[in-house]
Coordinates of C-alpha atoms in Angstrom, one line a residue:
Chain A
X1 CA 22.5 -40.6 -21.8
X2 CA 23.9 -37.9 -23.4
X3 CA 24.8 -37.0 -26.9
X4 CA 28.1 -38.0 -28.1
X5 CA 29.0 -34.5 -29.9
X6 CA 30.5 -31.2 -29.4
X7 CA 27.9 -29.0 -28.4
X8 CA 27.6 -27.6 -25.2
X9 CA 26.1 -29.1 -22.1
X10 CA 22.8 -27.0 -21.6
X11 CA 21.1 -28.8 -18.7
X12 CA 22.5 -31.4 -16.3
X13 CA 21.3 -33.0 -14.3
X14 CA 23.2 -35.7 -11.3
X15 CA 21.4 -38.0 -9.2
X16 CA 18.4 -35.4 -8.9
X17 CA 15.7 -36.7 -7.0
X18 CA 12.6 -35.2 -5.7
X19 CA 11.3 -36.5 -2.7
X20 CA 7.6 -35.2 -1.3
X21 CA 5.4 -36.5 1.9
X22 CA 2.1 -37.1 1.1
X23 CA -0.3 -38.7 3.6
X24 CA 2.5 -39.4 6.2
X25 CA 4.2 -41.1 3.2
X26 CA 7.5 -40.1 1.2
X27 CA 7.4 -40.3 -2.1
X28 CA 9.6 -40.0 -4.9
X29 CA 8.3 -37.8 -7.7
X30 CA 11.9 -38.2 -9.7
X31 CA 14.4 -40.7 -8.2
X32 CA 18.1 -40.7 -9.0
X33 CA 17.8 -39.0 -12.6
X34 CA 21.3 -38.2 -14.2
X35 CA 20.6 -36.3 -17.5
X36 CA 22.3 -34.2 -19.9
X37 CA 20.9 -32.2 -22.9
X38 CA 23.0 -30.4 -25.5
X39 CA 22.7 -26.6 -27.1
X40 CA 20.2 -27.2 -29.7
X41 CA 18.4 -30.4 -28.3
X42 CA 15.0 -31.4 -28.6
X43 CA 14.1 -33.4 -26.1
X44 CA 10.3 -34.8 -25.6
X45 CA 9.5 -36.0 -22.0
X46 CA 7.0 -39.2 -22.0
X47 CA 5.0 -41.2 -19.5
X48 CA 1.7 -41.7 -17.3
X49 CA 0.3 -38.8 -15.3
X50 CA 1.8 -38.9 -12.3
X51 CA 5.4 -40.5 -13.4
X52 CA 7.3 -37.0 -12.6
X53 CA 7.7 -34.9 -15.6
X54 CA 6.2 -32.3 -14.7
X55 CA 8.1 -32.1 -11.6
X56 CA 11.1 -33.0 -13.6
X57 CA 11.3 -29.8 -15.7
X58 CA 10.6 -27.7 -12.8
X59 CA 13.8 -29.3 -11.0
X60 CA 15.7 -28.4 -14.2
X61 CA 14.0 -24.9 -14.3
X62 CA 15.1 -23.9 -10.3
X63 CA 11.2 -23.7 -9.6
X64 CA 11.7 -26.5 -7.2
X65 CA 14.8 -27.5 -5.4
X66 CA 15.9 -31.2 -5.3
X67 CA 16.0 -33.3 -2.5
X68 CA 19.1 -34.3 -3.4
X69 CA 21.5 -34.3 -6.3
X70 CA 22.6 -31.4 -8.7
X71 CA 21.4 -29.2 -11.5
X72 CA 23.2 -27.5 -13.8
X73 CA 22.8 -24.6 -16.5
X74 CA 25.4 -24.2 -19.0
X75 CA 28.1 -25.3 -16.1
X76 CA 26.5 -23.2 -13.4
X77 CA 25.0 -25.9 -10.2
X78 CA 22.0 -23.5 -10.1
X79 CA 21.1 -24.5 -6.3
X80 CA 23.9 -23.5 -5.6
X81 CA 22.8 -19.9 -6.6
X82 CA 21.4 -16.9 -3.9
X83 CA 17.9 -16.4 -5.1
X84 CA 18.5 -12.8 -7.1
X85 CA 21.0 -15.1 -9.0
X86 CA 18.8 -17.7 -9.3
X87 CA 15.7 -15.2 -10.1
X88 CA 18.0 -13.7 -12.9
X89 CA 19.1 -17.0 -14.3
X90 CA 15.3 -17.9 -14.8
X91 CA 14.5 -14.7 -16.4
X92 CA 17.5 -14.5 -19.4
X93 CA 17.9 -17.9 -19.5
X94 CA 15.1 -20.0 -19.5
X95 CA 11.4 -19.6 -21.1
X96 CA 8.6 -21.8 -19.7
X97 CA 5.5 -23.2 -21.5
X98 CA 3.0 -24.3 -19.0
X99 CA 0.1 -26.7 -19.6
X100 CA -2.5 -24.3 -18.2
X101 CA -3.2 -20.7 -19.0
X102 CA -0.7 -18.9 -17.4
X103 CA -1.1 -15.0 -19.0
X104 CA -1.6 -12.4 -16.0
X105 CA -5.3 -11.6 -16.4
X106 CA -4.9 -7.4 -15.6
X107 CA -2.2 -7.0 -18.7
X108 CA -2.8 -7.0 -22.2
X109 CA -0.9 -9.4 -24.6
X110 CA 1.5 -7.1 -25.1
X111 CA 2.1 -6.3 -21.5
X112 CA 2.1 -10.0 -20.7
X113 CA 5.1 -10.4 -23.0
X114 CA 7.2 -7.5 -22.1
X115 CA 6.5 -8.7 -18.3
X116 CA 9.9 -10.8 -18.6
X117 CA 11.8 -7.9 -19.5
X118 CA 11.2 -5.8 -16.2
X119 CA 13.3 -8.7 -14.5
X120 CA 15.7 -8.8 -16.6
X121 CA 16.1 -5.0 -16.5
X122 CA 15.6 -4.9 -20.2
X123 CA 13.8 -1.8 -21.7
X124 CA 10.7 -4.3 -22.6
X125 CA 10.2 -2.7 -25.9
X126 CA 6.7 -2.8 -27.6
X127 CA 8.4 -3.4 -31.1
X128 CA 10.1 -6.4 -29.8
X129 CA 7.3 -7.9 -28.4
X130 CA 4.8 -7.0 -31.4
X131 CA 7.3 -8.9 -33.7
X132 CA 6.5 -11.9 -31.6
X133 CA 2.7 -11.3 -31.4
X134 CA 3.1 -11.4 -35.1
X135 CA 5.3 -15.0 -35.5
X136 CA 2.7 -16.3 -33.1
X137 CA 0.0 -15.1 -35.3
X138 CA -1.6 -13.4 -32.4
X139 CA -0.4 -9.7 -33.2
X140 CA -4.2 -8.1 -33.7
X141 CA -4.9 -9.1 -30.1
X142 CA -2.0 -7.6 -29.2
X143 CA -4.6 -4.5 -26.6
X144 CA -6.6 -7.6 -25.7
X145 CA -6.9 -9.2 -22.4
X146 CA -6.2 -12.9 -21.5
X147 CA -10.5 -13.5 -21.4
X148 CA -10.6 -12.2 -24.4
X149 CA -8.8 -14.8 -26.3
X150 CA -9.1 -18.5 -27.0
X151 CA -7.2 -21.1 -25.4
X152 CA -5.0 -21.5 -28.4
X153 CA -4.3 -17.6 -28.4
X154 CA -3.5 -17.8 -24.8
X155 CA -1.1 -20.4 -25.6
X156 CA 0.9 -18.6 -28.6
X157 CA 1.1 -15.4 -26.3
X158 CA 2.3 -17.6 -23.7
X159 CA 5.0 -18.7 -25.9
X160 CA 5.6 -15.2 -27.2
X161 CA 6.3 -14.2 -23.2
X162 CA 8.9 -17.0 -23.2
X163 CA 10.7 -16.2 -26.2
X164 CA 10.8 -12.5 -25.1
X165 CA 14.2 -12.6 -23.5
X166 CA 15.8 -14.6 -26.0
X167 CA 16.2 -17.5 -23.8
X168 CA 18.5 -20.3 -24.3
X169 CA 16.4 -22.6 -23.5
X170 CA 12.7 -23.5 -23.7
X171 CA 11.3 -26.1 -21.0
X172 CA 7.8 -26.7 -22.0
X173 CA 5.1 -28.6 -20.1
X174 CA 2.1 -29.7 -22.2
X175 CA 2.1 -26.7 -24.1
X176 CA -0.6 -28.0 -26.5
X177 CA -2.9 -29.9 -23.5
X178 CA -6.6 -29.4 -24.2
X179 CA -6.1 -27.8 -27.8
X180 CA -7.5 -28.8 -31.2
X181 CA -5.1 -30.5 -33.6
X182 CA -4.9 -27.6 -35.4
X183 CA -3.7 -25.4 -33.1
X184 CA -1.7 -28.1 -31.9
X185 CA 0.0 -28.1 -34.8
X186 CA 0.5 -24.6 -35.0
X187 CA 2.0 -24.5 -31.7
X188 CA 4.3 -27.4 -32.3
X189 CA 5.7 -26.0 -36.2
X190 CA 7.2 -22.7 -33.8
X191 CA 8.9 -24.9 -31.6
X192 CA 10.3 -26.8 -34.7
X193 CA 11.3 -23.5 -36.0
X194 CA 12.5 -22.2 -32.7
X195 CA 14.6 -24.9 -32.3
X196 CA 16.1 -24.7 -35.5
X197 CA 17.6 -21.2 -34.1
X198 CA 19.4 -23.0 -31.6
X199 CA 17.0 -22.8 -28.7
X200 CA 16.9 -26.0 -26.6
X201 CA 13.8 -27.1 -25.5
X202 CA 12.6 -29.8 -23.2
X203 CA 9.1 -30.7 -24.0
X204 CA 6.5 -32.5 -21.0
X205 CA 3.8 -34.3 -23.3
X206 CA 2.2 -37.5 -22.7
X207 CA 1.2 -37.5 -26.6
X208 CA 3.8 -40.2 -28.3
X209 CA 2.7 -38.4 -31.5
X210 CA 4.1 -35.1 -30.2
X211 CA 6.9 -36.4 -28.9
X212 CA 8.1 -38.0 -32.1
X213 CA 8.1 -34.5 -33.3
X214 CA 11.5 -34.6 -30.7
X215 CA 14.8 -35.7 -31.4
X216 CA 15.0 -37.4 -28.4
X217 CA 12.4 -38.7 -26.2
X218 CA 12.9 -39.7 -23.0
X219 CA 10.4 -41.6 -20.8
X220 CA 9.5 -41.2 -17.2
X221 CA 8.3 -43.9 -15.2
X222 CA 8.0 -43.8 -11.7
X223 CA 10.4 -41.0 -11.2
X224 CA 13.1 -42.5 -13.3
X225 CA 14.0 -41.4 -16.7
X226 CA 14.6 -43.9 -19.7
X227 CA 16.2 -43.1 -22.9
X228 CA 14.0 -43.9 -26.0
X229 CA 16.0 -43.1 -28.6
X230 CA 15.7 -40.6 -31.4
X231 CA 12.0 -39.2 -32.7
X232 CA 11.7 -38.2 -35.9
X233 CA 13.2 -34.8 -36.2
X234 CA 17.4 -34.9 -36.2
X235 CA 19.1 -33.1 -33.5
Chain B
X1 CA -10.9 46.0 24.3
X2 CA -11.9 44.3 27.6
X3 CA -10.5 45.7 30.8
X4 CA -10.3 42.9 33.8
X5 CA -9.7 42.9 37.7
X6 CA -6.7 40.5 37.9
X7 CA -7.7 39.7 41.4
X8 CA -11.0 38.4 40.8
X9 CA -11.0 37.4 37.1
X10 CA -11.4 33.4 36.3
X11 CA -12.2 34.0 32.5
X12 CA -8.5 34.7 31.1
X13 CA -6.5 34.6 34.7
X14 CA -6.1 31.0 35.0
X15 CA -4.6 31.0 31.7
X16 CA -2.3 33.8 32.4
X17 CA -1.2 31.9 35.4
X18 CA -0.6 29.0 34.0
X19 CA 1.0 29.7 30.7
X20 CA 2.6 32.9 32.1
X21 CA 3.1 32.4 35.5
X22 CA 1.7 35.5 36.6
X23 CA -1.2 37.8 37.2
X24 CA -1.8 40.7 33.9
X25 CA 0.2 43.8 34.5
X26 CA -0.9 47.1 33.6
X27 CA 1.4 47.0 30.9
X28 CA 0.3 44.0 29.5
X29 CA -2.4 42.4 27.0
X30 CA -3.5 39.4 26.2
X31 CA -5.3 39.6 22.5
X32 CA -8.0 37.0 21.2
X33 CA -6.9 35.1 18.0
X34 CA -8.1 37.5 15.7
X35 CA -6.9 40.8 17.7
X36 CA -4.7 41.7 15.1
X37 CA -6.9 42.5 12.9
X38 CA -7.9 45.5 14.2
X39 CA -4.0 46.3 14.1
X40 CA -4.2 46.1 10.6
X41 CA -1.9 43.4 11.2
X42 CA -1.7 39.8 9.9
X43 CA -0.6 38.7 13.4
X44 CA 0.7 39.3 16.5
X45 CA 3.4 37.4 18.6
X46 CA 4.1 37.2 22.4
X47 CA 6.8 39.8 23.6
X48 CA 5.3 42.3 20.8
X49 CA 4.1 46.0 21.8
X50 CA 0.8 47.4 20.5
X51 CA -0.5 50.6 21.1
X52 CA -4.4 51.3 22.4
X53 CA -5.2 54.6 22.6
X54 CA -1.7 55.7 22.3
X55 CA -0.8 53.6 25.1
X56 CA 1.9 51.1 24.8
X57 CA 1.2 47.8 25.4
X58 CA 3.4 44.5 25.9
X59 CA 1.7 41.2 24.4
X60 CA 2.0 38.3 27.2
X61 CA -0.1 36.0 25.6
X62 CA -2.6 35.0 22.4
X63 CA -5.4 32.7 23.1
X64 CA -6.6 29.8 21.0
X65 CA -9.5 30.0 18.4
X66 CA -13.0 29.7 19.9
X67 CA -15.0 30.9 16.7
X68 CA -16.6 33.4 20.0
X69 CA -16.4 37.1 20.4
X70 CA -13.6 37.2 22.4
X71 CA -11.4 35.9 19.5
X72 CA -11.6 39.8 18.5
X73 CA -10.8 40.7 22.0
X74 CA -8.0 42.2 23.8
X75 CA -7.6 42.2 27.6
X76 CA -6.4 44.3 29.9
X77 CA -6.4 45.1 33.3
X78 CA -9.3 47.3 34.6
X79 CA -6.7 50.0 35.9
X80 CA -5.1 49.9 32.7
X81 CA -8.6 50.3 31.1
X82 CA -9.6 53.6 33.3
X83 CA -6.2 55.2 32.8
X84 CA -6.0 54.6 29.0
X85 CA -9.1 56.4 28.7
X86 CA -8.0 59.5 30.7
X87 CA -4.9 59.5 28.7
X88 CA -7.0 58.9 25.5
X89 CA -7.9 62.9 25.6
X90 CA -3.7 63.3 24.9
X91 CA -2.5 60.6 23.2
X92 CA -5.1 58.8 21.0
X93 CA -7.2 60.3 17.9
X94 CA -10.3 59.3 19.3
X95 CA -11.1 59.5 22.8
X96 CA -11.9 56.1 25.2
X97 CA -15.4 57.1 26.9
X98 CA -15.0 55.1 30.4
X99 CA -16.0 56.8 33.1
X100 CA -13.6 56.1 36.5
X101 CA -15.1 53.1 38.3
X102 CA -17.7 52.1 35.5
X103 CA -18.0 48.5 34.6
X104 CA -20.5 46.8 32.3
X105 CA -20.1 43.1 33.4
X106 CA -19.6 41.0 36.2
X107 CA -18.9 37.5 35.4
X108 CA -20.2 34.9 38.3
X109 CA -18.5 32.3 38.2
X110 CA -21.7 29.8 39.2
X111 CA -21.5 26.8 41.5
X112 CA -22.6 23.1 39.7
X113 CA -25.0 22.3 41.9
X114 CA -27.0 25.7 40.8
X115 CA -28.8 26.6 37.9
X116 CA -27.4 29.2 35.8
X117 CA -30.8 30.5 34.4
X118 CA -32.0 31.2 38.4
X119 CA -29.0 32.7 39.4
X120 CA -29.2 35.0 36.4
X121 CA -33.0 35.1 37.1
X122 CA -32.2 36.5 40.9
X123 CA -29.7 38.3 40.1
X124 CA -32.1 40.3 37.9
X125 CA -34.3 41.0 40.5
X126 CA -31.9 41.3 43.4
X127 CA -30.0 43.9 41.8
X128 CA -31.6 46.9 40.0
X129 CA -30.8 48.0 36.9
X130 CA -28.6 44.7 35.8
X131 CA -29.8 42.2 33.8
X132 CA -28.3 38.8 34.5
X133 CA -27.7 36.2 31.4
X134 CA -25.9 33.2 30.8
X135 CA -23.5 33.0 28.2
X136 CA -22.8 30.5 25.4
X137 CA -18.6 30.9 26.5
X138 CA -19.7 29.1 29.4
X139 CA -21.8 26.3 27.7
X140 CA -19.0 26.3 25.4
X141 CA -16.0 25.8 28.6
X142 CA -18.6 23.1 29.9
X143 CA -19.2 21.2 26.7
X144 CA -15.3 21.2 26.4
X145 CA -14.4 19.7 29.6
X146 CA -17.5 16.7 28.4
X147 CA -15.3 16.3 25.8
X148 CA -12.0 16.1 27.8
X149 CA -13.5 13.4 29.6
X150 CA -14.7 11.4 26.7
X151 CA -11.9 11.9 24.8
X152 CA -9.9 9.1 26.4
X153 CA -12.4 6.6 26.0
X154 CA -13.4 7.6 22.2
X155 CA -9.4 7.3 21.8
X156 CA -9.5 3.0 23.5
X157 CA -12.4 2.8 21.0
X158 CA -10.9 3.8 18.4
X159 CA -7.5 2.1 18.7
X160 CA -10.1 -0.9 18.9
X161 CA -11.1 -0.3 16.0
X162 CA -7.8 -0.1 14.3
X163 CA -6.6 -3.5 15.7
X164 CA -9.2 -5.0 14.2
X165 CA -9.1 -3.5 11.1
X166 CA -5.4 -4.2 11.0
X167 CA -6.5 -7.9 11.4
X168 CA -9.3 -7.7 9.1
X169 CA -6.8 -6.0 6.2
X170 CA -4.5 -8.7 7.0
X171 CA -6.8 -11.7 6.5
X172 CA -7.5 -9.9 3.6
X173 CA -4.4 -10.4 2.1
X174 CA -3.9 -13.6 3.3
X175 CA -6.8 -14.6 1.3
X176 CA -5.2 -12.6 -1.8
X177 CA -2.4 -14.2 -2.0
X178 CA -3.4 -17.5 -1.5
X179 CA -5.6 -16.7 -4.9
X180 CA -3.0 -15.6 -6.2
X181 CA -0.5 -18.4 -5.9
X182 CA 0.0 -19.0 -9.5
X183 CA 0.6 -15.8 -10.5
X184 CA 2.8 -15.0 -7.8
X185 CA 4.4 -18.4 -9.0
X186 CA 4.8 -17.4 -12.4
X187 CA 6.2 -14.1 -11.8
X188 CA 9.1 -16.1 -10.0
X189 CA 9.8 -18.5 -13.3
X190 CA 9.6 -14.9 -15.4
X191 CA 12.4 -13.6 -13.3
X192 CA 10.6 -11.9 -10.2
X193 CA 12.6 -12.0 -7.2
X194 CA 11.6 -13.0 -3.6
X195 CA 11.6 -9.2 -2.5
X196 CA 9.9 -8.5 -6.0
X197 CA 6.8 -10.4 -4.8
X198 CA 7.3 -9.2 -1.2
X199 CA 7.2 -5.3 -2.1
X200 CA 4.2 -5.8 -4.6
X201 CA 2.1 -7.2 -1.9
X202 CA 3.5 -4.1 0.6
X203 CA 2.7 -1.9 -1.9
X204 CA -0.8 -3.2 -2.8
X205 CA -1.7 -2.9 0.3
X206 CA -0.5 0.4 1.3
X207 CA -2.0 1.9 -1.8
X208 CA -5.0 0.4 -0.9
X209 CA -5.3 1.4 2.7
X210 CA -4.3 4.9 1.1
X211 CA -7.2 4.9 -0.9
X212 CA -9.3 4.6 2.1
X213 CA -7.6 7.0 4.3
X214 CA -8.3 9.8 1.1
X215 CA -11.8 8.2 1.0
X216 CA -12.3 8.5 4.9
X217 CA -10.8 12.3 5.3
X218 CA -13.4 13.1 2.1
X219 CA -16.0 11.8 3.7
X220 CA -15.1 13.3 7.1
X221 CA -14.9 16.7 5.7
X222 CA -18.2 16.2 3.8
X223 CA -20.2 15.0 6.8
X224 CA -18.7 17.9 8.6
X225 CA -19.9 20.6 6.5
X226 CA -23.2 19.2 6.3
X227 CA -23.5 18.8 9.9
X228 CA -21.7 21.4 12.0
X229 CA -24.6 24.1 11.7
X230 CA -27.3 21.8 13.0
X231 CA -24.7 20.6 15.7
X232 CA -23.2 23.6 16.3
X233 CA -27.3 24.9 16.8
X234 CA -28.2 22.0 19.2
X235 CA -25.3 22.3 21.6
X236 CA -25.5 26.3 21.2
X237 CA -21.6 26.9 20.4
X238 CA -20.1 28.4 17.5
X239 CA -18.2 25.7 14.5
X240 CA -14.4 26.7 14.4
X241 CA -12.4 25.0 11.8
X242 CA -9.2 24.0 13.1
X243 CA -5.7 25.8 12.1
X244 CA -4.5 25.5 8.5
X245 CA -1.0 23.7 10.2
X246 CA -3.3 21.6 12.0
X247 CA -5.4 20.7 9.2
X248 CA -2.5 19.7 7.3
X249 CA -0.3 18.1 9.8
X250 CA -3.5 15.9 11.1
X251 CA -4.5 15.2 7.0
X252 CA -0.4 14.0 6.8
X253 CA -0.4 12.2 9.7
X254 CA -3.8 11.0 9.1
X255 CA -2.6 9.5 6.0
X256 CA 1.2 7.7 7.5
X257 CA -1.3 5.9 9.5
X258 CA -3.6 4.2 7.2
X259 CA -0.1 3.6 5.2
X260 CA 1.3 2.4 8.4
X261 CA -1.7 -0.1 8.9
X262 CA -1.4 -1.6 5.4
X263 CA 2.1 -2.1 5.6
X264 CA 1.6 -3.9 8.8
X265 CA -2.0 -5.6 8.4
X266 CA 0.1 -7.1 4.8
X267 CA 3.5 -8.0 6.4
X268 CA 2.8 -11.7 7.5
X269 CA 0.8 -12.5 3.7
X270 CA 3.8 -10.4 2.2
X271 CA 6.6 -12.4 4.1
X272 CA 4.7 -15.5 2.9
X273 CA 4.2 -14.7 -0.4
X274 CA 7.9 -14.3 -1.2
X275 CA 8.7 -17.1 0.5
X276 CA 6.2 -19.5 -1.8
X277 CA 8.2 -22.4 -3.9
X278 CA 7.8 -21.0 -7.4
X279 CA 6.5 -24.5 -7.9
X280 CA 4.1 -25.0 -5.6
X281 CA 2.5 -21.7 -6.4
X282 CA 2.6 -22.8 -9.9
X283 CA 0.5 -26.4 -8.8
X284 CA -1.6 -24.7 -6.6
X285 CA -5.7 -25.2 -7.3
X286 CA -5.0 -27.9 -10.1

């Protein structure tokens, strides 16, 4: 499934399967996915609600562990990790987009951005994280709280917070759910140009126009994971 | 200065016995808290030597606080008392008037099962030129041996009291962090370790149990003020604050506890907390 190049392996993934009870029942919300996504990929993540994506980029981004099989970050079998390791990992290597508003309603924008930087044990400097207020086009509600903004802005700060720590990687879960096309838009033009800096990203949508946007798209169905081929933009 | 038959005396010779092991010497003195005063003294210790009259006396003992006259008190033995004062005419500036063999009070030491106002009352008329009265000291020994015997019980109350509000606090948090799931989630795919989430939660809740330990010893002090001069009126006893130390050490270890009942009422929804799948947390509510 993989591409045939020289970039680096950024996520891998072996046999990963997820396995939960529900009503006295197992079931498998991923089954048997082997997956591997290179430095610099854009990868968009199809299929019905329900089918496991969501629950497939939280295997990949240690917030769940797999029933069974492996996961791996740039080499590193992340399960395998203590959880200050894994904690760490998540912090300066990965940025997550959820689909729901996910800013800390007592911080300001600003603070909400920096927040990654505590556990990191950066210096979470206000310059840094203005300059990102500002390519989100959210900088003049930089003082404001979450309920002060619109969806949309909640979203670009959201995506500010994730690019704070320079992350290699950007696993994204409906980031544009529930916003006009416009802001959709928006949203989707920064990852295009984040991206094009050589941040990987892994993109949950069930939009096919989104994901065309990708330069791969993969479709989930029933917990297992189909290659689609190439969207529009070139890896 | 108040000079006392050692034989017969049950105001200050109990104590002496007990906390000294011994009846008062001639020698000796035991001073009232705020004796040294008239010293010129900021205070006296046991095993120091004060003069009265020019006589030398050893300190055997300092008695507590009572916000009562005989704080300014020293006592002595009544032999002591009529010899100082023939010896005052040599060594003191100012002469001691007590005649040999004079006395101005005798304390009766009155059975429960009488009234104190009729003994006084026959005493009065029984004996001429006295005038018997009853004294607030006594009230004041009698309303503290009430309290002796309710302190053990307002002590089960109140340990009642803090068991449940160690369970009510902890509920509390239980119910905090179950709101809180996604953001406790969150915080994990930021970066936030397990002990992160689990000292945030400790420390929310020993801040706020702090808060109302400061707000409870405001209050306390407030309602004190307000209210120890009509109490202090009703029960016929004189308000004595409590001992700087005392004040401080209770305030200090006033405040440990209310820290020590957050920390404990949050330690189960801490441990919990920190133990949440990132997620999970993350799902939860949707």
């Amino acid at each position: 499934m993989g591409q045939q190049d020289n970039r680096p392996v950024m996520i891998t993934l072996e046999d990963a399967t997820k396995v939960y009870t529900s009503g006295g029942e197992e079931v498998s919300a991923i089954d048997g996915v082997r997956l591997e996504v290179n430095q610099g990929d854009y990868v968009a993540v199809v299929g019905h609600s329900g089918s496991g994506k969501t629950t497939l980029v939280s295997v990949m981004g240690g917030l769940t562990r797999p029933t069974r099989g492996t996961v791996k970050v740039e080499g590193t079998d992340i399960w395998s990790l203590d959880n200050r390791e894994l904690a760490r990992l998540r912090s300066e290597r990965i940025g997550f987009c959820f689909q729901f508003p996910s800013l800390i309603s007592t911080l300001n924008c600003i603070d909400n951005v920096r927040l990654p930087a505590s556990f990191a044990g950066g210096d979470g400097g206000v310059d840094a994280a203005m300059e990102l207020l500002e390519r989100v086009s959210v900088a003049e509600k930089a003082r404001a709280f979450p309920k002060e903004l619109s969806g949309g802005q909640q979203r670009r700060v959201a995506i500010a917070r994730a690019l704070f720590n320079r992350p290699r990687i950007i696993l994204a879960d409906e980031p544009t759910g529930d916003l006009d096309e416009d802001t959709e838009e928006d949203i989707m033009e920064l990852f295009d140009e984040v991206n094009g800096e050589g941040v990987t990203i892994v993109m949950v949508t069930h939009s096919r126009r989104l994901a065309r946007r990708a330069a791969r798209v993969l479709t989930m169905e029933n917990g297992t994971l189909a290659e689609n081929g190439a969207g529009s933009r070139e890896a | 200065m108040v000079g006392i038959d050692p034989e017969t005396d049950f105001t200050v010779g109990p104590w002496l016995e007990e906390h000294a092991g011994g009846k008062l010497a001639d020698d000796e003195v035991i001073l009232g808290a705020n004796a040294h005063i008239f010293f010129g003294k900021s205070e006296s210790h046991v095993g120091d030597v004060e003069f009265f009259y020019g006589r030398p006396f050893k300190v055997v003992g300092i008695l507590e606080a009572t916000g009562l006259g005989i704080d300014d008190d020293a006592f002595i033995t009544l032999d002591a008392a009529y010899e100082l004062s023939s010896e005052s005419n040599v060594d003191a500036v100012e002469k001691a008037d007590i005649e040999p063999g004079q006395i101005s009070t005798v304390m009766v030491k009155v059975d429960p099962r009488y009234d104190r106002a009729d003994v006084a009352r026959n005493i009065s008329l029984q004996v001429p030129g006295t005038a018997g009265v009853t004294s607030k000291e006594l009230m004041a020994t009698s309303l503290s041996r009430q309290l002796q015997t309710l302190t053990p019980g307002l002590l089960l109350i109140g340990a009642g009291f803090w068991f449940i509000s160690v369970l009510m606090i902890g509920a509390l948090f239980t119910m905090i962090v179950n709101e809180r799931r996604r953001e406790l989630g969150l915080l994990q795919a930021m970066g936030a370790t397990r002990g992160f989430i689990f000292r945030e939660v400790m420390l929310e809740a020993v801040e706020l149990t702090l808060l109302g330990g400061v707000t409870g010893i405001v209050a306390g002090s407030v309602l004190i003020l307000v209210l120890k001069g009509p109490v202090a009126d009703s029960l016929g006893v004189e308000f004595v604050w409590p001992s700087a130390s005392y004040l401080v050490v209770f305030t200090v270890g006033y405040l440990l506890l209310a820290a020590l009942t957050g920390a404990l009422a949050a330690l189960y929804p801490a441990v919990s907390a920190s133990r949440l799948e990132p997620y999970q947390a993350i799902r939860s509510g949707e």
